[in-house]
Short mmCIF file of N, CA and C in Angstrom, two decimals:
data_model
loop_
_atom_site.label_atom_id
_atom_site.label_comp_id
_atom_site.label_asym_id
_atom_site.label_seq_id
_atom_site.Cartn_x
_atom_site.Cartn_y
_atom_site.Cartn_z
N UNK A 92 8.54 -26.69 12.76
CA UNK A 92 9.90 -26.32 12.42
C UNK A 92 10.27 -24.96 13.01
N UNK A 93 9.11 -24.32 12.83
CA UNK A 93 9.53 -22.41 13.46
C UNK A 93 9.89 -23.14 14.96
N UNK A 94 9.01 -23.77 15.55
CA UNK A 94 9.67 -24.22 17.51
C UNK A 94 11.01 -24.33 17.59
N UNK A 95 11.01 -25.11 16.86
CA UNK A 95 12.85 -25.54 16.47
C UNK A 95 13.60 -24.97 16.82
N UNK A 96 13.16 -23.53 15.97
CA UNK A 96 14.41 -22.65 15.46
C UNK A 96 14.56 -23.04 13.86
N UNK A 97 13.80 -23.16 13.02
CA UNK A 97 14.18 -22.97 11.90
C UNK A 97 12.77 -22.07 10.99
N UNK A 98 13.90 -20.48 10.61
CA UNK A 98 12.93 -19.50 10.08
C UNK A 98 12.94 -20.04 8.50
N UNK A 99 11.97 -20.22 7.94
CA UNK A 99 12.19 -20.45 6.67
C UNK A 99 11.29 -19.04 5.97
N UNK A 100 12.59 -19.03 4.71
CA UNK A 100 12.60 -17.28 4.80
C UNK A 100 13.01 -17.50 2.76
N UNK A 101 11.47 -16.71 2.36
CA UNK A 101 11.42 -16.89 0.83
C UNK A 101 12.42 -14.89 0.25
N UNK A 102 12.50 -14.95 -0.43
CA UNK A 102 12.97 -13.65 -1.17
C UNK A 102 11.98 -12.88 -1.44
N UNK A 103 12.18 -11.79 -1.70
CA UNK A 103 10.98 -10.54 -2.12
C UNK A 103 10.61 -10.81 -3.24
N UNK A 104 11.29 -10.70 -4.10
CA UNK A 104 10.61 -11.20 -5.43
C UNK A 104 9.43 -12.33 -5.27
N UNK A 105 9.92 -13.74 -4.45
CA UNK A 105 8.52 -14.49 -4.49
C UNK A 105 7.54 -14.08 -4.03
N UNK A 106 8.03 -12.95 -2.72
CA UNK A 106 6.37 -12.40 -2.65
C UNK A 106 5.69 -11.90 -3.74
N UNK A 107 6.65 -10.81 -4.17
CA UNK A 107 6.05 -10.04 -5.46
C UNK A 107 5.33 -11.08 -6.36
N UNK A 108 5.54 -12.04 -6.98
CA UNK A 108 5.33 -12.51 -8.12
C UNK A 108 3.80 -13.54 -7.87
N UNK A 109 3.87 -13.70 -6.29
CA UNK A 109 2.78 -14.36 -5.77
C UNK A 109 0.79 -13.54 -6.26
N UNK A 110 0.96 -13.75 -7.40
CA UNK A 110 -0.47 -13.14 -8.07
C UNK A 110 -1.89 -13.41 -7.33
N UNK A 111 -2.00 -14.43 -7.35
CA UNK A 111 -2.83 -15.66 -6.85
C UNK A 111 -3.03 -15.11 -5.08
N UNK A 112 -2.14 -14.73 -4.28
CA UNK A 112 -2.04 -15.30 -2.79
C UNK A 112 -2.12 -14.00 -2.55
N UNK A 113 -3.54 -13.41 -2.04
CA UNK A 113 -4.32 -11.92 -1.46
C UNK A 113 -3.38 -11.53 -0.27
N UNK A 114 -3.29 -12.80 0.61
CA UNK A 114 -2.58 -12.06 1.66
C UNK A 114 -1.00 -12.27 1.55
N UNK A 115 -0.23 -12.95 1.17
CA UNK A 115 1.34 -13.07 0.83
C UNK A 115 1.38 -11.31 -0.36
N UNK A 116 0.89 -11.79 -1.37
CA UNK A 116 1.51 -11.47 -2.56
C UNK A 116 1.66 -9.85 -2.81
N UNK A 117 2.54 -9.30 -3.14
CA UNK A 117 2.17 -8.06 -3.02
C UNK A 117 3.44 -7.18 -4.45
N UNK A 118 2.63 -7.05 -5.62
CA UNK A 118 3.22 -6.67 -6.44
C UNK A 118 4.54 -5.50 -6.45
N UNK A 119 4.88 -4.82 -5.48
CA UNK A 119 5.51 -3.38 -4.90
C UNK A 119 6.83 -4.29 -4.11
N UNK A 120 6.61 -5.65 -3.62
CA UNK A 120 7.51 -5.81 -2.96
C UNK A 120 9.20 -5.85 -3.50
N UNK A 121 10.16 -5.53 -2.82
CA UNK A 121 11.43 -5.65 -3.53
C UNK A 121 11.63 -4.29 -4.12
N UNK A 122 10.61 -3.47 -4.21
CA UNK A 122 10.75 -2.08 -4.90
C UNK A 122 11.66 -1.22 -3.76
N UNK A 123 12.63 -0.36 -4.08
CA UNK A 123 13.49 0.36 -3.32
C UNK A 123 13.03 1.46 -3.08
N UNK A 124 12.51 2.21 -4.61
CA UNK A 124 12.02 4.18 -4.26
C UNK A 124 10.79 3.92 -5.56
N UNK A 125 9.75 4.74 -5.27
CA UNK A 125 8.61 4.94 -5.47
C UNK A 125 8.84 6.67 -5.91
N UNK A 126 8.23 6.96 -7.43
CA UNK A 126 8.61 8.47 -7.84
C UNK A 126 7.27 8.54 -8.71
N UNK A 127 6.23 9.30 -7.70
CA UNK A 127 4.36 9.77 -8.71
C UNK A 127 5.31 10.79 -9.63
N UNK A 128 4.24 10.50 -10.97
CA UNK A 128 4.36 11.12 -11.74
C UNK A 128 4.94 12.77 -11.01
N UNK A 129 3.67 13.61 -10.30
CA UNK A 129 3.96 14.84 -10.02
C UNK A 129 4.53 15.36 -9.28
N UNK A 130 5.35 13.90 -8.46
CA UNK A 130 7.38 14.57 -8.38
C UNK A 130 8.49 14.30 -8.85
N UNK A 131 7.99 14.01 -9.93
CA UNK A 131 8.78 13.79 -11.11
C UNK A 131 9.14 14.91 -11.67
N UNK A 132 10.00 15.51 -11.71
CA UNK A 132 10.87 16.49 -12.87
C UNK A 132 11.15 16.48 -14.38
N UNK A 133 11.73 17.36 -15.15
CA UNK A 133 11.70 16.42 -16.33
C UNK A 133 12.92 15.58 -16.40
N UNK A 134 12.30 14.24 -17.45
CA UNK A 134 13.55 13.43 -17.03
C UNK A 134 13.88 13.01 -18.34
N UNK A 135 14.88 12.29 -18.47
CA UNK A 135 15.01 11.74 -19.99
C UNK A 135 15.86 10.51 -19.28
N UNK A 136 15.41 9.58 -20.77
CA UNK A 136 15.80 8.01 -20.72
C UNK A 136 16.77 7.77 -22.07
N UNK A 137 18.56 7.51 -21.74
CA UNK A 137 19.43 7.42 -23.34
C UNK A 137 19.70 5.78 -22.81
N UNK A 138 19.10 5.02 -23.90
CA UNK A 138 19.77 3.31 -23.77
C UNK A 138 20.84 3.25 -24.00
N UNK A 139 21.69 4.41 -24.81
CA UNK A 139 22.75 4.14 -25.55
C UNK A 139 22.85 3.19 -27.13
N UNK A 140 21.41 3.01 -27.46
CA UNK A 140 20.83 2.59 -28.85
C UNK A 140 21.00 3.59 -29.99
N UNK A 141 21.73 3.75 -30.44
CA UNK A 141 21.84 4.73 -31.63
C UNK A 141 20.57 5.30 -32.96
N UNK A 142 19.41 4.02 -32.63
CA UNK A 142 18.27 4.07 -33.24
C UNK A 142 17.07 4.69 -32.81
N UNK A 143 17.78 4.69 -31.14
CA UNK A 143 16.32 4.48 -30.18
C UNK A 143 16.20 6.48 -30.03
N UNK A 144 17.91 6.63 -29.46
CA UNK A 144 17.95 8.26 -29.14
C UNK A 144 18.05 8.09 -27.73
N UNK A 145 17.36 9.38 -27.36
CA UNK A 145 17.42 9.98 -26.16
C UNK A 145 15.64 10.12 -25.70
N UNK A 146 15.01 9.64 -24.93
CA UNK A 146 13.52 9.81 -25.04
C UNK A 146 13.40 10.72 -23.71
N UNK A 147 12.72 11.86 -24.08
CA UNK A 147 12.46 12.62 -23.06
C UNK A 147 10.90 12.17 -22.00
N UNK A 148 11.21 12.45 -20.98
CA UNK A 148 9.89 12.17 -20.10
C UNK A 148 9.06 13.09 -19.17
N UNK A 149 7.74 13.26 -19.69
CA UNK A 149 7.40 14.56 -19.22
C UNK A 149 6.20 13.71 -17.69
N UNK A 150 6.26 14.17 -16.89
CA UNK A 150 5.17 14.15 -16.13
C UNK A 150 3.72 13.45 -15.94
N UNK A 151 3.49 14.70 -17.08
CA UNK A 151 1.97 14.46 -17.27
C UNK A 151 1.81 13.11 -18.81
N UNK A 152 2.82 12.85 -19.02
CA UNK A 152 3.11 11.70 -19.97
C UNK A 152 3.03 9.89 -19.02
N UNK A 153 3.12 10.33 -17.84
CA UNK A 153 3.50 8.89 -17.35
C UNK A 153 1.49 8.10 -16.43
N UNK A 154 1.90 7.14 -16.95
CA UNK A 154 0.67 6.08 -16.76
C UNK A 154 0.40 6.12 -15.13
N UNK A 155 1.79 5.97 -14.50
CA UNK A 155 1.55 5.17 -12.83
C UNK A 155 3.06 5.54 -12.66
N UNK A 156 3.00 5.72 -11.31
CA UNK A 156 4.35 5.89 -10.42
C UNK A 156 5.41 5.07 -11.58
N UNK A 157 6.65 5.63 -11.35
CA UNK A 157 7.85 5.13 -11.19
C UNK A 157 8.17 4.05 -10.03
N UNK A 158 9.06 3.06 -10.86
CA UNK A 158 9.37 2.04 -9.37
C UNK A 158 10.65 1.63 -9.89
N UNK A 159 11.43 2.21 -8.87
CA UNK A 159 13.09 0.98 -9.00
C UNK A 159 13.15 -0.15 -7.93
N UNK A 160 13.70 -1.20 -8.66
CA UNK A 160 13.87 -2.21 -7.86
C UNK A 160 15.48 -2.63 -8.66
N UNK A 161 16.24 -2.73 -7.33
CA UNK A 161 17.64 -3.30 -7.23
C UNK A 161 17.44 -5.00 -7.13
N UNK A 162 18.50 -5.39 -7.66
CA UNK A 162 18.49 -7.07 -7.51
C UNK A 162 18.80 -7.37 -6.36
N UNK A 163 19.77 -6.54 -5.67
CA UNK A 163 20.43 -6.75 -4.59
C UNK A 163 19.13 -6.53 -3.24
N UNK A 164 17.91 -5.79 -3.24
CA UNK A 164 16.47 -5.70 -2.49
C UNK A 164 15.62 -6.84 -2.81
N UNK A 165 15.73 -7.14 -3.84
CA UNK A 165 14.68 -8.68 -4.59
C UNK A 165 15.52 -9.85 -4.44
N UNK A 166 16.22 -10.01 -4.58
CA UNK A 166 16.92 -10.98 -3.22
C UNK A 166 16.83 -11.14 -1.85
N UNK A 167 16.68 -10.10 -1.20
CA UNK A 167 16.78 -10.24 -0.26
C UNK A 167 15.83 -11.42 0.27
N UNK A 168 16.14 -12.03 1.53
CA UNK A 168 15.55 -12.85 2.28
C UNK A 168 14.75 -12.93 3.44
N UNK A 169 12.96 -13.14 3.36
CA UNK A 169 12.53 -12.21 4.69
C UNK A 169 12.10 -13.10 5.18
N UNK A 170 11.24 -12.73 6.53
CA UNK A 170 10.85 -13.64 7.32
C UNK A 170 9.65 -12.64 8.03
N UNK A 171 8.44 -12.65 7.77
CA UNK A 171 8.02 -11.76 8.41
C UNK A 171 6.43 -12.49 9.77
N UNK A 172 6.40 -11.57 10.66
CA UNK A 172 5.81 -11.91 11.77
C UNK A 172 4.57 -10.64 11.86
N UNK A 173 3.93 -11.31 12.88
CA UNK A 173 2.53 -10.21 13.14
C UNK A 173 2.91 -9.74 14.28
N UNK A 174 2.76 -8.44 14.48
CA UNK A 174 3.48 -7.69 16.07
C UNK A 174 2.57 -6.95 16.38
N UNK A 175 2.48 -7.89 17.69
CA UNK A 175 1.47 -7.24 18.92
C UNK A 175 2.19 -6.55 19.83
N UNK A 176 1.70 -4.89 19.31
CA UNK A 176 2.12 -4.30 20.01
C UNK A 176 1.57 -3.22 21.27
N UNK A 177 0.40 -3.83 21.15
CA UNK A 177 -0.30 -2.93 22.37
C UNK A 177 -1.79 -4.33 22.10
N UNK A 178 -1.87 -3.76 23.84
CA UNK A 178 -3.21 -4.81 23.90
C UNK A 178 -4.23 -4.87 22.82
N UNK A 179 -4.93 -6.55 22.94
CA UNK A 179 -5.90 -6.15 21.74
C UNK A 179 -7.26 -6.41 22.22
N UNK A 180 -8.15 -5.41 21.83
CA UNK A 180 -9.57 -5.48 22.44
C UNK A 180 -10.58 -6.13 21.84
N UNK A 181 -10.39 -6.45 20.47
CA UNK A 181 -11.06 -7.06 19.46
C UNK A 181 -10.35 -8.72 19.16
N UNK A 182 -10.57 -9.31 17.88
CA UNK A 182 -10.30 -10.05 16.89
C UNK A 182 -9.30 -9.81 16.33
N UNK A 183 -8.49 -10.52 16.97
CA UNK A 183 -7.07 -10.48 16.59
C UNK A 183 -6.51 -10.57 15.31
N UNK A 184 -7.66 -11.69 14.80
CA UNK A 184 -7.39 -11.79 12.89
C UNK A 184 -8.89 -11.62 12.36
N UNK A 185 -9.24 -10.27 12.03
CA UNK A 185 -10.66 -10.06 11.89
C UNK A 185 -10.79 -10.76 10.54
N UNK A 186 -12.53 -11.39 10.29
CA UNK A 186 -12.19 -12.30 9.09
C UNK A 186 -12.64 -11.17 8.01
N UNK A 187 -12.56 -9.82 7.94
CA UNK A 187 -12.59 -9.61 6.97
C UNK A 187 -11.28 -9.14 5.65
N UNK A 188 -10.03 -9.90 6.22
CA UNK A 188 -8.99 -9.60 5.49
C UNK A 188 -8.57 -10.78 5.56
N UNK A 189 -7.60 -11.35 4.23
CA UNK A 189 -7.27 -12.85 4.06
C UNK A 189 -5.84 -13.20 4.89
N UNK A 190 -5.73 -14.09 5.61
CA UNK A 190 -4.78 -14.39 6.58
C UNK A 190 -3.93 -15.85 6.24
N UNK A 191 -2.90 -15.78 6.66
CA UNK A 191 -1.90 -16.93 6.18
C UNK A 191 -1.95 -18.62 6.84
N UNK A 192 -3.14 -18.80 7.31
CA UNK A 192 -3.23 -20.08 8.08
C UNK A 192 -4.06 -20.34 8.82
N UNK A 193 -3.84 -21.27 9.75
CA UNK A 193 -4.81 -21.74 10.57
C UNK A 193 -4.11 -22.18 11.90
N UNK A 194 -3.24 -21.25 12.57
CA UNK A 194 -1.94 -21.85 13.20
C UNK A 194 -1.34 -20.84 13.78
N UNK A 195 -1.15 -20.49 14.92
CA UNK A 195 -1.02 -19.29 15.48
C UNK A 195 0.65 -20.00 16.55
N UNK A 196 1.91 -19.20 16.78
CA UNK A 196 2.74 -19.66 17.37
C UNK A 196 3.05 -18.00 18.12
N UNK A 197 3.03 -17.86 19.58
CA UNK A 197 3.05 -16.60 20.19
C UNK A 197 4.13 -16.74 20.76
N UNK A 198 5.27 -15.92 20.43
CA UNK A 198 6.63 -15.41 20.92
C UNK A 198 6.87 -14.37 22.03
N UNK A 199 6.52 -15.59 23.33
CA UNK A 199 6.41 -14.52 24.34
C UNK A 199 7.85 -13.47 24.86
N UNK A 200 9.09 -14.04 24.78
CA UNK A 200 10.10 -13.67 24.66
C UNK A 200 10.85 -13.15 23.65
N UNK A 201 10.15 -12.21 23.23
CA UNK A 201 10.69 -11.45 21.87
C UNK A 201 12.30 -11.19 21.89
N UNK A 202 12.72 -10.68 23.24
CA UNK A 202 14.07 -10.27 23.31
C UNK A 202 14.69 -11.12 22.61
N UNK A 203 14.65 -12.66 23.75
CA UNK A 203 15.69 -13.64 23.59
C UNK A 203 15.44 -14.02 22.21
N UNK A 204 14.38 -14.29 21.37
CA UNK A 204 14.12 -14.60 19.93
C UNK A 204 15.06 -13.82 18.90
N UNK A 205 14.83 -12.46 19.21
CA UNK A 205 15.69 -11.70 18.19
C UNK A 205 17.16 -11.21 18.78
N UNK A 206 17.79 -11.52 19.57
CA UNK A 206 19.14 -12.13 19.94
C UNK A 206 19.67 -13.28 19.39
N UNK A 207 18.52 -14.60 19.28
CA UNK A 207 19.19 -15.80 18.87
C UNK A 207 18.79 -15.56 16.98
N UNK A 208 18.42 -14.70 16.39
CA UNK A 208 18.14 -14.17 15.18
C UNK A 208 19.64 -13.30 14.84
N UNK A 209 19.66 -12.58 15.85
CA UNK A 209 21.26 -11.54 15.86
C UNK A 209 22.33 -12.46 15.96
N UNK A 210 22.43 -13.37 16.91
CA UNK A 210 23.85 -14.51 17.18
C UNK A 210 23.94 -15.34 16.06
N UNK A 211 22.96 -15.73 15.38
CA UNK A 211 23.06 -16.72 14.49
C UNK A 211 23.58 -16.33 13.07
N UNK A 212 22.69 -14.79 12.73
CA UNK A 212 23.74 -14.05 11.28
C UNK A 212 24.88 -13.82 11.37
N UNK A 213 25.05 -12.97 12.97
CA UNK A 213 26.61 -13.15 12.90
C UNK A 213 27.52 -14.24 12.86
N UNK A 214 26.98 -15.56 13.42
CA UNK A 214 27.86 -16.53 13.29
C UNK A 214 28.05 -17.37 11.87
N UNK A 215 27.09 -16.91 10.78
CA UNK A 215 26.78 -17.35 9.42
C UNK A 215 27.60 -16.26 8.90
N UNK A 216 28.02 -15.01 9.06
CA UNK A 216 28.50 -13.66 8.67
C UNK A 216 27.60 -13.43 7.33
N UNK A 217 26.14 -12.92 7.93
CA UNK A 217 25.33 -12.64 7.25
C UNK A 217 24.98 -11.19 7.61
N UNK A 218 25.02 -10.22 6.48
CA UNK A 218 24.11 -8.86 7.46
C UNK A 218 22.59 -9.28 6.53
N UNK A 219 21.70 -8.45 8.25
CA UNK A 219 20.56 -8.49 8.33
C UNK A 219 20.15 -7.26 9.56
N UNK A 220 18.59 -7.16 9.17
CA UNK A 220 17.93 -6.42 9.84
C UNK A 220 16.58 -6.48 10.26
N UNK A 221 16.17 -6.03 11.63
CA UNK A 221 14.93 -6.59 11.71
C UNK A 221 14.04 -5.34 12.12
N UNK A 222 12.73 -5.12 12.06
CA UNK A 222 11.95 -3.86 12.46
C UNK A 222 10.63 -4.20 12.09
N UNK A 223 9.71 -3.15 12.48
CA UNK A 223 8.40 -2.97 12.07
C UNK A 223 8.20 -2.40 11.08
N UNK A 224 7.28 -3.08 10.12
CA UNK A 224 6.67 -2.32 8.43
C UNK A 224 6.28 -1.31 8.68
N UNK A 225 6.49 0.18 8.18
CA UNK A 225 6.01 1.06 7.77
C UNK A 225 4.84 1.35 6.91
N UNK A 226 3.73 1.81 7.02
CA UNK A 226 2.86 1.27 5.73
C UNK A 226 2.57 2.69 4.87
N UNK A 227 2.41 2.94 3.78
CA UNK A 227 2.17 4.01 3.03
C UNK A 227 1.24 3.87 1.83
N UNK A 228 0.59 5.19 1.78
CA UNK A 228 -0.12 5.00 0.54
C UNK A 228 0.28 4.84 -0.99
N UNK A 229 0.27 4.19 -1.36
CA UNK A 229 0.52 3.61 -2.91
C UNK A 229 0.77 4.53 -4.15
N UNK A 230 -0.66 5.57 -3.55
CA UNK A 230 -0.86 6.16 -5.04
C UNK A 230 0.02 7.96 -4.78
N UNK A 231 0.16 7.80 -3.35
CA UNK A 231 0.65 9.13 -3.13
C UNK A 231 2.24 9.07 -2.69
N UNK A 232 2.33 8.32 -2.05
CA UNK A 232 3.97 8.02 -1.52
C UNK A 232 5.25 8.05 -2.78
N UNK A 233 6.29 9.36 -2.55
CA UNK A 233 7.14 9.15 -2.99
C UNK A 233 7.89 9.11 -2.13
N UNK A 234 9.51 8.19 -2.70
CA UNK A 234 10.25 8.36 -1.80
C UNK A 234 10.93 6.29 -1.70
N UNK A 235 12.01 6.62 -0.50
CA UNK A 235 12.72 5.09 -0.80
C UNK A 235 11.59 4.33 -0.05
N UNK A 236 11.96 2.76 -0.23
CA UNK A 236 10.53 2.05 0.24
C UNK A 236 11.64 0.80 0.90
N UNK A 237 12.67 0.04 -0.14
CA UNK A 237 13.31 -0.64 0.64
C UNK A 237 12.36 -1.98 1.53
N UNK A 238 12.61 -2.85 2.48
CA UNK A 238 12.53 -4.20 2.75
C UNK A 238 11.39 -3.51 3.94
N UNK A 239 11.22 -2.64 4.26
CA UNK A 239 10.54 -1.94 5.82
C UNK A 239 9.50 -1.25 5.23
N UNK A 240 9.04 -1.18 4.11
CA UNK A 240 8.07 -0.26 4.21
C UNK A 240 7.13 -1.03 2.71
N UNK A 241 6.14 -1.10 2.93
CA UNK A 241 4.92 -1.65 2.39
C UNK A 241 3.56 -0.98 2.37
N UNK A 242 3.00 -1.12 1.20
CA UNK A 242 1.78 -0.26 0.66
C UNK A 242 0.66 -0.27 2.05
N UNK A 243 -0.14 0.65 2.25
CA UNK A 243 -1.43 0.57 2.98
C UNK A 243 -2.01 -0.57 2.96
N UNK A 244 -2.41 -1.00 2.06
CA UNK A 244 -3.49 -2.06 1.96
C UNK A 244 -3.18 -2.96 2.96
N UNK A 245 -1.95 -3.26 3.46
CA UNK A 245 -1.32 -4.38 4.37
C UNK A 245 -1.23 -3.95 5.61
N UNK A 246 -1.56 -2.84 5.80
CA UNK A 246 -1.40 -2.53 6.87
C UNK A 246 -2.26 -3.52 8.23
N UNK A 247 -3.02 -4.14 7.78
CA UNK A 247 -3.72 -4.66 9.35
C UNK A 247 -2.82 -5.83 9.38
N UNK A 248 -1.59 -6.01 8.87
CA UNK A 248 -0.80 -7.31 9.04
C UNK A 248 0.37 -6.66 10.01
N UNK A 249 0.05 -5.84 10.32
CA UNK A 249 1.43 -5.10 11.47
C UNK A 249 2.18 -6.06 11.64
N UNK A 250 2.77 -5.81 10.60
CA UNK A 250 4.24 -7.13 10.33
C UNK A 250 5.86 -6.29 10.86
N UNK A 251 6.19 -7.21 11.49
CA UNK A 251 7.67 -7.09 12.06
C UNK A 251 8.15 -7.89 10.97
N UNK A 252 9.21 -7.76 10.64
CA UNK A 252 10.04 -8.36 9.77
C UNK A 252 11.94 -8.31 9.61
N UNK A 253 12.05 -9.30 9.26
CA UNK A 253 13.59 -9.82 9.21
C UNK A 253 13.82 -10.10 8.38
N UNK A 254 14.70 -9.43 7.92
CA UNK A 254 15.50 -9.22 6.46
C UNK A 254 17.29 -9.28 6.44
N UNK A 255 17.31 -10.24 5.92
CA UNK A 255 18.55 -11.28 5.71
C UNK A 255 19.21 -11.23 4.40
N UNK A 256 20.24 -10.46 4.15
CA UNK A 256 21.40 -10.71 2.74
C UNK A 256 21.84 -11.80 2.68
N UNK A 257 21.60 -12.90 1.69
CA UNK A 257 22.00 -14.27 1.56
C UNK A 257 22.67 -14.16 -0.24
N UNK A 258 23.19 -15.46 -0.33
CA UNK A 258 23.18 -15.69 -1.56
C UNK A 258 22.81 -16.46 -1.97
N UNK A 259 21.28 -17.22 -1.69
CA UNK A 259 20.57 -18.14 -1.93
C UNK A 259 19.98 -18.15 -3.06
N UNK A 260 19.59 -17.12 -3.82
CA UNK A 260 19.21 -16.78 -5.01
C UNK A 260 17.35 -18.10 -4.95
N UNK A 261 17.17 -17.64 -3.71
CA UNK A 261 15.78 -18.41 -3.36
C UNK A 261 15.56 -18.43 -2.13
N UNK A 262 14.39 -19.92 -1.50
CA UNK A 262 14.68 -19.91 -0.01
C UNK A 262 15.35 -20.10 0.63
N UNK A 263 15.67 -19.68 1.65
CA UNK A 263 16.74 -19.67 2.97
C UNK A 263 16.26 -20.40 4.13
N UNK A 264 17.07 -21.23 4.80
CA UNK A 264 16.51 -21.96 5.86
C UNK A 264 17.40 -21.48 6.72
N UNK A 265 17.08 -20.80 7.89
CA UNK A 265 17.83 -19.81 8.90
C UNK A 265 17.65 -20.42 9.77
N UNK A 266 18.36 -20.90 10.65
CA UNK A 266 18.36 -21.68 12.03
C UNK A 266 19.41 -20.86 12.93
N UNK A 267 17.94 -20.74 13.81
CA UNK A 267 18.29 -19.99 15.18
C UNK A 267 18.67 -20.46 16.41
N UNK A 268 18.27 -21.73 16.19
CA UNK A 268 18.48 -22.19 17.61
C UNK A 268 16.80 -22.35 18.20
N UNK A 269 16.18 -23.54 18.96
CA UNK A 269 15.19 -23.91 19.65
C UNK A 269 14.51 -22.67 20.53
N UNK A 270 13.64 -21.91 19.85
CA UNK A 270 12.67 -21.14 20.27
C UNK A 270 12.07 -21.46 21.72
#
């Protein structure tokens, strides 16, 4: 179906929620900004509960990072790829990290691919964006994180990725046109 031209493209959230699946699943995904405890300021939390109050939040009080996630980022719709971007001298999928298949499809014409990726949102009047993952450390990274940027651990998946605003409220079947 990818030969085709048809990207089939799940939401962030299903990655996230994917517990089970070592190499898909990734609990952080869909998260927008990442705030460690110790750049954290003091902060306070009012529900507007008249019972609850105003709960203040100190620093050295918090378990694990802060994480916001927007609905409008956990929606979103991705599609992500492995990008070779400089020769490779080794094992392309070394087996000591878990990998998505048994099925390899090489996009020698990257241009024309992500042109018929660009012609096709616009002709759906979809915005989208496409780039290389950023990868960062987990326990130290503050700061926005958004659809482009993903924890270390993933890093040997040097994933390019395409990220699509839909209102599918699930998967998306994106047709590009015959690869």
């Amino acid at each position: 179906q990818f030969r085709t031209g048809l990207l089939y493209m799940n939401t962030a959230c299903y990655f996230r929620d994917l517990e089970a699946d070592q190499a898909r699943g990734d609990r952080l995904e869909g998260v927008d900004s990442i705030i460690q405890p110790k750049d954290l300021g003091e902060s306070y939390f009012n529900a507007g509960i008249p019972s609850i109050g105003r709960i203040e939040i100190h620093p050295e009080d918090l378990a694990g990072s802060v994480r916001i996630s927007m609905n409008r980022t956990l929606g979103c719709n991705l599609f992500c790829l492995y990008a070779l971007t400089k020769p490779v001298t080794k094992f392309l999928f070394p087996t000591e990290h878990d990998w998505f298949g048994d099925s390899v499809v090489l996009v020698t014409n990257t241009q024309q691919f992500l042109e018929r990726v660009t012609r096709a949102a616009e002709r759906q009047k979809l915005r989208g964006e496409g780039r290389l993952v950023e990868y960062y450390d987990e326990n130290l990274y503050s700061g926005r994180v958004g659809a482009f940027k993903k924890s270390s651990r993933f890093a040997h998946q040097k994933e390019y990725r395409i990220a699509i605003e839909t209102e599918a409220n699930g998967p998306f079947r994106f047709h590009i046109g015959s690869i």
